[in-house]
Amino acid sequence: MTYRVAQWGTGNVGRHALRMIIERPNLDLVGLRVYDPAKVGVDAGNFVGMAPVGVSATDDSETILALDADCVNYNALGAESNNDALGDITRILASGKNVVSSAGADYAYVRPDVSIDPDGHRKLVEACHQGETSFYMGGINPGFAMDQWPIALSRLCRRIERMHVTEIVDCRGYDSSLMQGTMGFGLPPEAESPLDRHLSNVTNTTFYLSLRMLADAIGLKLDDVKYSREAATTDVPLDGVVGRYEPGTIVAQRLRIDGIVDGEPRLSLFWVWRLTDDVAPEWPRSGFKWLFKVEGDPDIDSEIELDTATDAGRPTSLTTAALLINALPAVCDAQPGLIDNLTLAPHSGRAL
Ligand SMILES: NC(=O)c1ccc[n+]([C@@H]2O[C@H](COP(=O)([O-])OP(=O)(O)OC[C@H]3O[C@@H](n4cnc5c(N)ncnc54)[C@H](OP(=O)(O)O)[C@@H]3O)[C@@H](O)[C@H]2O)c1
């Protein structure tokens, strides 16, 4: 079966997704939504160094909504901008097109009792009902590294005492406004970043969703969830792709959330994001990695290391796109409604 797909966004994730849609024989690109006025009218092939494919970029959402398509892959900015991603997504769903999305991480785990945005949850359910469509939010994290992957490895265990998952991301090449905005790089360490502010109410955040999905999957009832952050600053000016980082400002950070049972952290998630390996030597460093450790029977020590030379060389963007495009047929084939990693049908990547 061939799926007719529209791509929404040509940023770091969107370009990888666009390339996959063009090169996959089971997918037909039928539309492309952009925001940058300079990109309007440009053939989709041009964004990914390929020959023209006969689909021009538009900045008109209505053009995409009017398309005859099976699915839209939505990779625009979400909560980190003033963009009404939920509004876009619900309109697309109601228009009869399924949606896979890297934006809208609030909906990575879509159970009524877990919802961190009950109103948005209700709107998505209604839109799926109206359009007889399905919605799946995915990505490397949330969406895989701290939920799908540990859940899959938990199947090896007779007994689980504690789990730790650590994300290590080299942010040097991340050419996104998120860096010096939401993520808080370049701020003094005492300043509260938008992300930090958001995480102070941790159970109302997307970071909690992976922890909760993991806890639910292994049957652990959490008494409490705690958030903390450590920041490391540079002594010398550091130039990154989105600007300069002055001495005394944040160039690496380690975020942590713990799922507590009987006063003990039983599930711990760490995010180590670095612009340089020259600070905080006690934290893990180098590259794009996820470490997963189980204390139990058996003990597990596992690592995923990713590398790519495609586009900006950011495997997090590539794998986020791949997780969505690989899931797309399963989402299109599913019964209408909201899908998460505990309900997404088993599927795999594709050899080309
Ligand atoms: N779960 C995960 O693991 C994961 C990982 C990475 C990213 N993400 C999410 O995926 C999305 C894309 O990330 P990215 O790294 O590709 O970001 P990015 O490189 O900064 O790209 C931004 C995208 O947003 C579009 N855009 C520009 N102005 C906009 C506006 N006012 N409103 C809405 N969209 C606008 C851009 O349009 P143009 O096409 O015109 O450039 C571009 O497509 C974000 O929502 C991000 O949070 C999730």
Tab-separated table of C-alpha atoms and ligand atoms in Angstrom:
chain	number	residue	atom	x	y	z
A	1	MET	CA	0.000	0.000	0.000
A	2	THR	CA	1.156	3.555	-0.751
A	3	TYR	CA	0.427	6.350	1.718
A	4	ARG	CA	-0.104	9.928	0.539
A	5	VAL	CA	1.814	12.190	2.920
A	6	ALA	CA	2.117	15.939	3.451
A	7	GLN	CA	5.165	17.272	5.292
A	8	TRP	CA	4.623	20.211	7.684
A	9	GLY	CA	7.899	22.042	8.422
A	10	THR	CA	11.392	21.970	6.971
A	11	GLY	CA	13.506	22.562	10.091
A	12	ASN	CA	16.078	20.113	11.478
A	13	VAL	CA	13.530	17.296	11.931
A	14	GLY	CA	11.354	18.270	8.971
A	15	ARG	CA	14.148	18.054	6.378
A	16	HIS	CA	15.088	14.527	7.465
A	17	ALA	CA	11.432	13.514	7.297
A	18	LEU	CA	10.995	15.116	3.885
A	19	ARG	CA	13.976	13.175	2.521
A	20	MET	CA	12.540	9.911	3.864
A	21	ILE	CA	9.104	10.601	2.401
A	22	ILE	CA	10.619	11.333	-1.026
A	23	GLU	CA	12.916	8.304	-1.039
A	24	ARG	CA	10.456	5.671	0.304
A	25	PRO	CA	8.612	3.729	-2.365
A	26	ASN	CA	5.580	3.234	-0.080
A	27	LEU	CA	5.148	7.002	0.517
A	28	ASP	CA	3.996	9.725	-1.906
A	29	LEU	CA	4.725	13.341	-1.036
A	30	VAL	CA	1.594	15.376	-1.810
A	31	GLY	CA	2.182	18.665	0.027
A	32	LEU	CA	4.732	20.749	1.933
A	33	ARG	CA	3.997	23.472	4.521
A	34	VAL	CA	6.690	26.051	5.411
A	35	TYR	CA	6.800	29.272	7.455
A	36	ASP	CA	9.823	31.096	6.062
A	37	PRO	CA	8.580	33.373	3.217
A	38	ALA	CA	11.837	32.691	1.320
A	39	LYS	CA	10.914	28.985	1.108
A	40	VAL	CA	7.453	29.490	-0.436
A	41	GLY	CA	7.200	28.125	-3.989
A	42	VAL	CA	10.454	26.164	-3.732
A	43	ASP	CA	10.300	22.538	-4.916
A	44	ALA	CA	10.503	20.016	-2.047
A	45	GLY	CA	13.514	18.267	-3.593
A	46	ASN	CA	15.559	21.475	-3.225
A	47	PHE	CA	15.354	21.368	0.594
A	48	VAL	CA	17.141	18.020	0.749
A	49	GLY	CA	19.598	18.197	-2.175
A	50	MET	CA	17.440	16.021	-4.437
A	51	ALA	CA	16.031	16.506	-7.923
A	52	PRO	CA	12.717	18.395	-8.172
A	53	VAL	CA	9.733	16.239	-7.213
A	54	GLY	CA	6.938	18.510	-8.455
A	55	VAL	CA	5.628	19.538	-5.013
A	56	SER	CA	6.090	23.215	-4.115
A	57	ALA	CA	6.232	24.565	-0.567
A	58	THR	CA	3.291	26.654	0.610
A	59	ASP	CA	2.815	28.822	3.695
A	60	ASP	CA	-0.956	28.406	3.461
A	61	SER	CA	-2.317	25.880	5.959
A	62	GLU	CA	-5.642	25.725	4.104
A	63	THR	CA	-3.882	24.343	1.019
A	64	ILE	CA	-2.609	21.422	3.091
A	65	LEU	CA	-5.985	20.947	4.831
A	66	ALA	CA	-7.688	20.700	1.438
A	67	LEU	CA	-5.328	17.976	0.175
A	68	ASP	CA	-6.341	14.397	-0.349
A	69	ALA	CA	-3.719	12.832	1.945
A	70	ASP	CA	-3.555	9.876	4.316
A	71	CYS	CA	-1.240	11.548	6.800
A	72	VAL	CA	0.534	14.767	7.736
A	73	ASN	CA	3.924	14.594	9.409
A	74	TYR	CA	3.904	17.688	11.643
A	75	ASN	CA	7.390	19.030	12.536
A	76	ALA	CA	6.737	22.733	13.179
A	77	LEU	CA	7.538	24.399	16.461
A	78	GLY	CA	5.167	23.536	19.282
A	79	ALA	CA	4.921	24.834	22.830
A	80	GLU	CA	8.345	26.499	22.521
A	81	SER	CA	6.835	29.145	20.208
A	82	ASN	CA	3.557	31.018	20.027
A	83	ASN	CA	2.496	28.593	17.339
A	84	ASP	CA	-0.896	26.989	17.921
A	85	ALA	CA	0.341	23.479	17.089
A	86	LEU	CA	-2.659	21.866	18.778
A	87	GLY	CA	-4.987	24.018	16.667
A	88	ASP	CA	-3.166	22.982	13.483
A	89	ILE	CA	-3.126	19.313	14.447
A	90	THR	CA	-6.800	19.160	15.430
A	91	ARG	CA	-7.798	20.860	12.149
A	92	ILE	CA	-5.707	18.360	10.164
A	93	LEU	CA	-7.199	15.400	12.065
A	94	ALA	CA	-10.749	16.714	11.648
A	95	SER	CA	-10.106	17.161	7.897
A	96	GLY	CA	-9.632	13.394	7.585
A	97	LYS	CA	-5.853	13.088	7.657
A	98	ASN	CA	-3.947	11.104	10.270
A	99	VAL	CA	-1.129	12.958	12.035
A	100	VAL	CA	2.285	11.877	13.241
A	101	SER	CA	4.031	14.716	15.037
A	102	SER	CA	7.238	15.666	16.804
A	103	ALA	CA	5.532	18.778	18.178
A	104	GLY	CA	2.979	18.508	20.973
A	105	ALA	CA	5.051	16.480	23.406
A	106	ASP	CA	2.266	17.021	25.967
A	107	TYR	CA	0.502	14.217	24.105
A	108	ALA	CA	3.319	11.657	24.065
A	109	TYR	CA	1.378	9.552	26.592
A	110	VAL	CA	-2.337	9.914	26.048
A	111	ARG	CA	-4.227	8.422	28.993
A	112	PRO	CA	-7.074	10.491	30.492
A	113	ASP	CA	-5.688	9.958	34.028
A	114	VAL	CA	-2.157	11.072	33.002
A	115	SER	CA	-3.072	13.984	30.754
A	116	ILE	CA	-1.135	17.167	31.492
A	117	ASP	CA	-3.498	19.108	29.229
A	118	PRO	CA	-7.025	17.712	29.687
A	119	ASP	CA	-8.539	20.324	27.373
A	120	GLY	CA	-6.036	19.547	24.589
A	121	HIS	CA	-6.577	15.833	25.147
A	122	ARG	CA	-10.335	16.301	24.728
A	123	LYS	CA	-9.858	18.383	21.537
A	124	LEU	CA	-7.607	15.702	20.021
A	125	VAL	CA	-10.098	12.943	20.857
A	126	GLU	CA	-12.921	14.974	19.263
A	127	ALA	CA	-10.865	15.786	16.149
A	128	CYS	CA	-9.941	12.113	15.670
A	129	HIS	CA	-13.587	11.188	16.087
A	130	GLN	CA	-14.713	13.834	13.575
A	131	GLY	CA	-12.126	12.922	10.934
A	132	GLU	CA	-12.021	9.179	11.734
A	133	THR	CA	-8.288	9.614	12.090
A	134	SER	CA	-5.430	8.778	14.460
A	135	PHE	CA	-2.817	10.891	16.175
A	136	TYR	CA	0.628	9.805	17.369
A	137	MET	CA	3.243	12.081	18.935
A	138	GLY	CA	6.762	10.638	18.778
A	139	GLY	CA	10.450	11.459	18.807
A	140	ILE	CA	13.715	10.280	20.263
A	141	ASN	CA	12.901	11.807	23.649
A	142	PRO	CA	10.136	11.880	24.595
A	143	GLY	CA	9.094	8.952	22.474
A	144	PHE	CA	11.874	6.377	22.527
A	145	ALA	CA	15.049	6.688	24.593
A	146	MET	CA	13.403	7.037	28.005
A	147	ASP	CA	10.274	5.000	27.383
A	148	GLN	CA	10.136	2.592	24.392
A	149	TRP	CA	13.756	1.467	24.734
A	150	PRO	CA	13.822	0.808	28.520
A	151	ILE	CA	10.360	-0.765	28.310
A	152	ALA	CA	11.641	-3.194	25.637
A	153	LEU	CA	14.728	-4.081	27.726
A	154	SER	CA	12.638	-4.537	30.886
A	155	ARG	CA	11.332	-7.706	29.231
A	156	LEU	CA	14.722	-9.267	30.004
A	157	CYS	CA	14.274	-8.902	33.748
A	158	ARG	CA	13.011	-11.267	36.420
A	159	ARG	CA	13.170	-8.455	39.015
A	160	ILE	CA	13.698	-4.688	38.739
A	161	GLU	CA	14.951	-2.708	41.764
A	162	ARG	CA	16.009	0.536	40.081
A	163	MET	CA	16.258	1.955	36.584
A	164	HIS	CA	18.384	4.896	35.410
A	165	VAL	CA	18.253	6.394	31.931
A	166	THR	CA	20.698	9.119	30.877
A	167	GLU	CA	20.545	11.191	27.718
A	168	ILE	CA	23.797	12.791	26.549
A	169	VAL	CA	23.331	15.256	23.710
A	170	ASP	CA	26.030	17.298	22.010
A	171	CYS	CA	24.170	20.548	21.349
A	172	ARG	CA	27.027	22.234	19.438
A	173	GLY	CA	25.502	21.870	15.976
A	174	TYR	CA	21.883	22.485	17.019
A	175	ASP	CA	20.920	25.455	14.870
A	176	SER	CA	17.612	26.196	16.581
A	177	SER	CA	16.093	29.121	18.409
A	178	LEU	CA	15.306	26.638	21.204
A	179	MET	CA	18.958	26.699	22.331
A	180	GLN	CA	19.170	30.230	23.712
A	181	GLY	CA	15.448	30.346	24.361
A	182	THR	CA	13.605	27.472	26.003
A	183	MET	CA	16.668	25.367	26.836
A	184	GLY	CA	18.466	28.181	28.674
A	185	PHE	CA	21.982	27.938	27.240
A	186	GLY	CA	23.788	31.290	27.535
A	187	LEU	CA	21.982	32.312	30.738
A	188	PRO	CA	23.749	32.885	34.077
A	189	PRO	CA	23.454	29.705	36.200
A	190	GLU	CA	21.162	31.310	38.766
A	191	ALA	CA	18.695	32.445	36.080
A	192	GLU	CA	15.613	30.350	35.552
A	193	SER	CA	15.213	29.212	31.932
A	194	PRO	CA	11.726	28.738	30.484
A	195	LEU	CA	12.398	24.984	30.662
A	196	ASP	CA	13.511	25.193	34.279
A	197	ARG	CA	10.402	27.173	35.206
A	198	HIS	CA	8.281	24.637	33.396
A	199	LEU	CA	9.952	21.701	35.171
A	200	SER	CA	9.447	23.142	38.645
A	201	ASN	CA	5.928	21.681	38.360
A	202	VAL	CA	7.344	18.435	37.039
A	203	THR	CA	4.288	16.187	36.970
A	204	ASN	CA	2.672	18.693	34.647
A	205	THR	CA	5.443	18.383	32.052
A	206	THR	CA	6.333	16.205	29.113
A	207	PHE	CA	9.442	14.982	30.962
A	208	TYR	CA	7.132	13.275	33.437
A	209	LEU	CA	5.282	11.459	30.658
A	210	SER	CA	8.216	9.156	29.840
A	211	LEU	CA	8.782	8.446	33.539
A	212	ARG	CA	5.096	7.707	34.027
A	213	MET	CA	4.874	5.543	30.880
A	214	LEU	CA	7.888	3.581	32.082
A	215	ALA	CA	6.457	3.267	35.622
A	216	ASP	CA	3.062	2.145	34.288
A	217	ALA	CA	4.681	-0.351	31.918
A	218	ILE	CA	6.619	-2.063	34.718
A	219	GLY	CA	3.800	-1.780	37.276
A	220	LEU	CA	5.423	0.740	39.637
A	221	LYS	CA	3.133	3.151	41.499
A	222	LEU	CA	5.085	6.351	42.175
A	223	ASP	CA	4.509	8.180	45.512
A	224	ASP	CA	6.320	11.334	44.367
A	225	VAL	CA	8.320	12.819	41.495
A	226	LYS	CA	11.245	15.210	42.083
A	227	TYR	CA	13.070	17.542	39.660
A	228	SER	CA	16.564	19.059	40.023
A	229	ARG	CA	19.073	20.761	37.700
A	230	GLU	CA	22.804	21.413	37.752
A	231	ALA	CA	24.409	23.929	35.391
A	232	ALA	CA	28.044	24.329	34.260
A	233	THR	CA	29.411	27.628	32.951
A	234	THR	CA	32.243	28.548	30.599
A	235	ASP	CA	35.340	30.548	31.667
A	236	VAL	CA	36.038	31.669	28.114
A	237	PRO	CA	33.792	32.972	25.307
A	238	LEU	CA	32.395	30.087	23.276
A	239	ASP	CA	30.978	30.439	19.756
A	240	GLY	CA	28.058	28.219	18.843
A	241	VAL	CA	25.929	28.029	15.699
A	242	VAL	CA	23.209	30.254	17.148
A	243	GLY	CA	25.519	32.799	18.789
A	244	ARG	CA	28.183	33.475	21.395
A	245	TYR	CA	28.196	32.156	24.963
A	246	GLU	CA	29.848	34.653	27.303
A	247	PRO	CA	32.030	33.659	30.284
A	248	GLY	CA	29.899	32.864	33.346
A	249	THR	CA	26.961	31.586	31.288
A	250	ILE	CA	25.559	28.087	30.934
A	251	VAL	CA	27.243	25.822	28.354
A	252	ALA	CA	26.285	22.450	29.854
A	253	GLN	CA	23.484	21.261	32.102
A	254	ARG	CA	22.270	18.118	33.791
A	255	LEU	CA	18.566	17.806	34.470
A	256	ARG	CA	17.212	15.007	36.626
A	257	ILE	CA	13.836	13.652	37.608
A	258	ASP	CA	13.309	10.878	40.116
A	259	GLY	CA	10.281	8.658	40.551
A	260	ILE	CA	10.049	7.980	44.290
A	261	VAL	CA	8.548	4.909	45.974
A	262	ASP	CA	8.685	4.540	49.799
A	263	GLY	CA	11.143	7.467	49.956
A	264	GLU	CA	13.583	5.857	47.500
A	265	PRO	CA	14.287	6.919	43.893
A	266	ARG	CA	13.335	3.837	41.874
A	267	LEU	CA	13.313	5.429	38.405
A	268	SER	CA	15.808	8.214	37.600
A	269	LEU	CA	15.996	10.077	34.302
A	270	PHE	CA	18.972	12.356	33.527
A	271	TRP	CA	19.491	14.749	30.621
A	272	VAL	CA	23.106	15.868	30.029
A	273	TRP	CA	23.158	18.539	27.334
A	274	ARG	CA	26.538	19.945	26.349
A	275	LEU	CA	28.015	22.666	24.152
A	276	THR	CA	31.476	21.568	25.261
A	277	ASP	CA	33.130	18.593	26.945
A	278	ASP	CA	35.539	20.970	28.758
A	279	VAL	CA	33.242	21.596	31.740
A	280	ALA	CA	31.629	19.286	34.339
A	281	PRO	CA	34.034	16.372	33.740
A	282	GLU	CA	32.106	14.264	36.280
A	283	TRP	CA	29.094	14.101	33.941
A	284	PRO	CA	29.084	11.728	30.975
A	285	ARG	CA	30.334	13.343	27.782
A	286	SER	CA	30.742	13.080	24.039
A	287	GLY	CA	28.290	12.658	21.268
A	288	PHE	CA	24.694	11.532	21.168
A	289	LYS	CA	24.141	8.678	23.611
A	290	TRP	CA	21.589	7.115	25.857
A	291	LEU	CA	22.665	4.983	28.783
A	292	PHE	CA	20.267	2.581	30.430
A	293	LYS	CA	20.976	0.751	33.628
A	294	VAL	CA	18.870	-1.713	35.577
A	295	GLU	CA	19.688	-2.802	39.096
A	296	GLY	CA	17.834	-6.069	39.428
A	297	ASP	CA	18.055	-9.573	38.133
A	298	PRO	CA	19.784	-9.485	35.784
A	299	ASP	CA	21.634	-6.142	36.078
A	300	ILE	CA	21.624	-4.425	32.695
A	301	ASP	CA	24.080	-1.867	31.321
A	302	SER	CA	23.145	-0.745	27.862
A	303	GLU	CA	24.070	2.101	25.556
A	304	ILE	CA	22.790	3.536	22.292
A	305	GLU	CA	25.242	5.698	20.383
A	306	LEU	CA	24.071	7.473	17.239
A	307	ASP	CA	26.031	9.148	14.470
A	308	THR	CA	25.076	10.685	11.139
A	309	ALA	CA	26.717	12.953	8.578
A	310	THR	CA	23.391	13.877	6.952
A	311	ASP	CA	22.324	17.551	7.041
A	312	ALA	CA	23.621	19.200	10.224
A	313	GLY	CA	24.864	15.835	11.544
A	314	ARG	CA	22.257	15.727	14.320
A	315	PRO	CA	21.123	12.140	14.900
A	316	THR	CA	18.475	13.302	17.383
A	317	SER	CA	16.731	15.169	14.550
A	318	LEU	CA	17.203	12.254	12.157
A	319	THR	CA	15.916	9.606	14.568
A	320	THR	CA	12.951	11.757	15.574
A	321	ALA	CA	12.005	11.951	11.891
A	322	ALA	CA	12.670	8.228	11.395
A	323	LEU	CA	10.560	7.196	14.398
A	324	LEU	CA	7.620	9.138	12.944
A	325	ILE	CA	8.002	8.065	9.327
A	326	ASN	CA	8.512	4.405	10.331
A	327	ALA	CA	5.400	4.583	12.535
A	328	LEU	CA	3.321	6.327	9.863
A	329	PRO	CA	1.817	3.206	8.199
A	330	ALA	CA	0.879	1.730	11.610
A	331	VAL	CA	-0.784	5.014	12.591
A	332	CYS	CA	-2.688	5.234	9.283
A	333	ASP	CA	-3.820	1.598	9.635
A	334	ALA	CA	-4.917	1.939	13.299
A	335	GLN	CA	-8.473	2.360	14.547
A	336	PRO	CA	-9.294	6.090	14.908
A	337	GLY	CA	-8.134	7.705	18.136
A	338	LEU	CA	-5.071	8.684	20.123
A	339	ILE	CA	-2.046	6.382	20.021
A	340	ASP	CA	0.952	6.238	22.348
A	341	ASN	CA	3.951	3.964	22.707
A	342	LEU	CA	1.998	1.450	24.761
A	343	THR	CA	-0.664	1.127	22.049
A	344	LEU	CA	1.257	1.722	18.789
A	345	ALA	CA	1.233	-1.466	16.715
A	346	PRO	CA	4.598	-3.276	16.430
A	347	HIS	CA	6.545	-2.154	13.356
A	348	SER	CA	10.133	-1.644	12.253
A	349	GLY	CA	12.420	0.467	10.074
A	350	ARG	CA	12.695	-0.171	6.323
A	351	ALA	CA	15.575	-1.367	4.201
A	352	LEU	CA	15.913	0.661	1.026
B	1	LIG	N1	10.485	14.358	20.889
B	1	LIG	C1	11.683	14.590	20.383
B	1	LIG	O1	12.597	13.794	20.591
B	1	LIG	C2	11.961	15.809	19.523
B	1	LIG	C3	13.254	15.959	19.016
B	1	LIG	C4	13.513	17.057	18.196
B	1	LIG	C5	12.497	18.001	17.941
B	1	LIG	N2	11.270	17.823	18.468
B	1	LIG	C6	10.183	18.802	18.161
B	1	LIG	O2	10.041	18.834	16.730
B	1	LIG	C7	9.718	20.158	16.297
B	1	LIG	C8	10.736	20.608	15.254
B	1	LIG	O3	12.014	20.628	15.857
B	1	LIG	P1	13.298	21.075	14.998
B	1	LIG	O4	14.488	20.661	15.746
B	1	LIG	O5	13.127	20.629	13.599
B	1	LIG	O6	13.144	22.680	15.074
B	1	LIG	P2	13.822	23.741	14.126
B	1	LIG	O7	14.961	23.157	13.400
B	1	LIG	O8	13.997	24.964	14.952
B	1	LIG	O9	12.701	24.014	12.999
B	1	LIG	C9	11.611	24.842	13.273
B	1	LIG	C10	10.450	24.491	12.367
B	1	LIG	O10	9.350	25.294	12.772
B	1	LIG	C11	8.937	26.107	11.703
B	1	LIG	N3	8.542	27.428	12.159
B	1	LIG	C12	9.125	28.641	11.942
B	1	LIG	N4	8.391	29.616	12.465
B	1	LIG	C13	7.326	29.022	13.039
B	1	LIG	C14	6.196	29.503	13.748
B	1	LIG	N5	6.002	30.788	13.976
B	1	LIG	N6	5.306	28.602	14.188
B	1	LIG	C15	5.482	27.278	13.979
B	1	LIG	N7	6.517	26.759	13.312
B	1	LIG	C16	7.432	27.624	12.863
B	1	LIG	C17	10.093	26.178	10.740
B	1	LIG	O11	9.545	26.477	9.455
B	1	LIG	P3	10.326	26.395	8.075
B	1	LIG	O12	9.993	25.046	7.515
B	1	LIG	O13	9.758	27.499	7.245
B	1	LIG	O14	11.779	26.575	8.348
B	1	LIG	C18	10.677	24.800	10.892
B	1	LIG	O15	9.968	23.876	10.125
B	1	LIG	C19	9.674	21.019	17.563
B	1	LIG	O16	8.329	21.099	17.980
B	1	LIG	C20	10.507	20.232	18.576
B	1	LIG	O17	10.124	20.466	19.905
B	1	LIG	C21	10.969	16.749	19.252
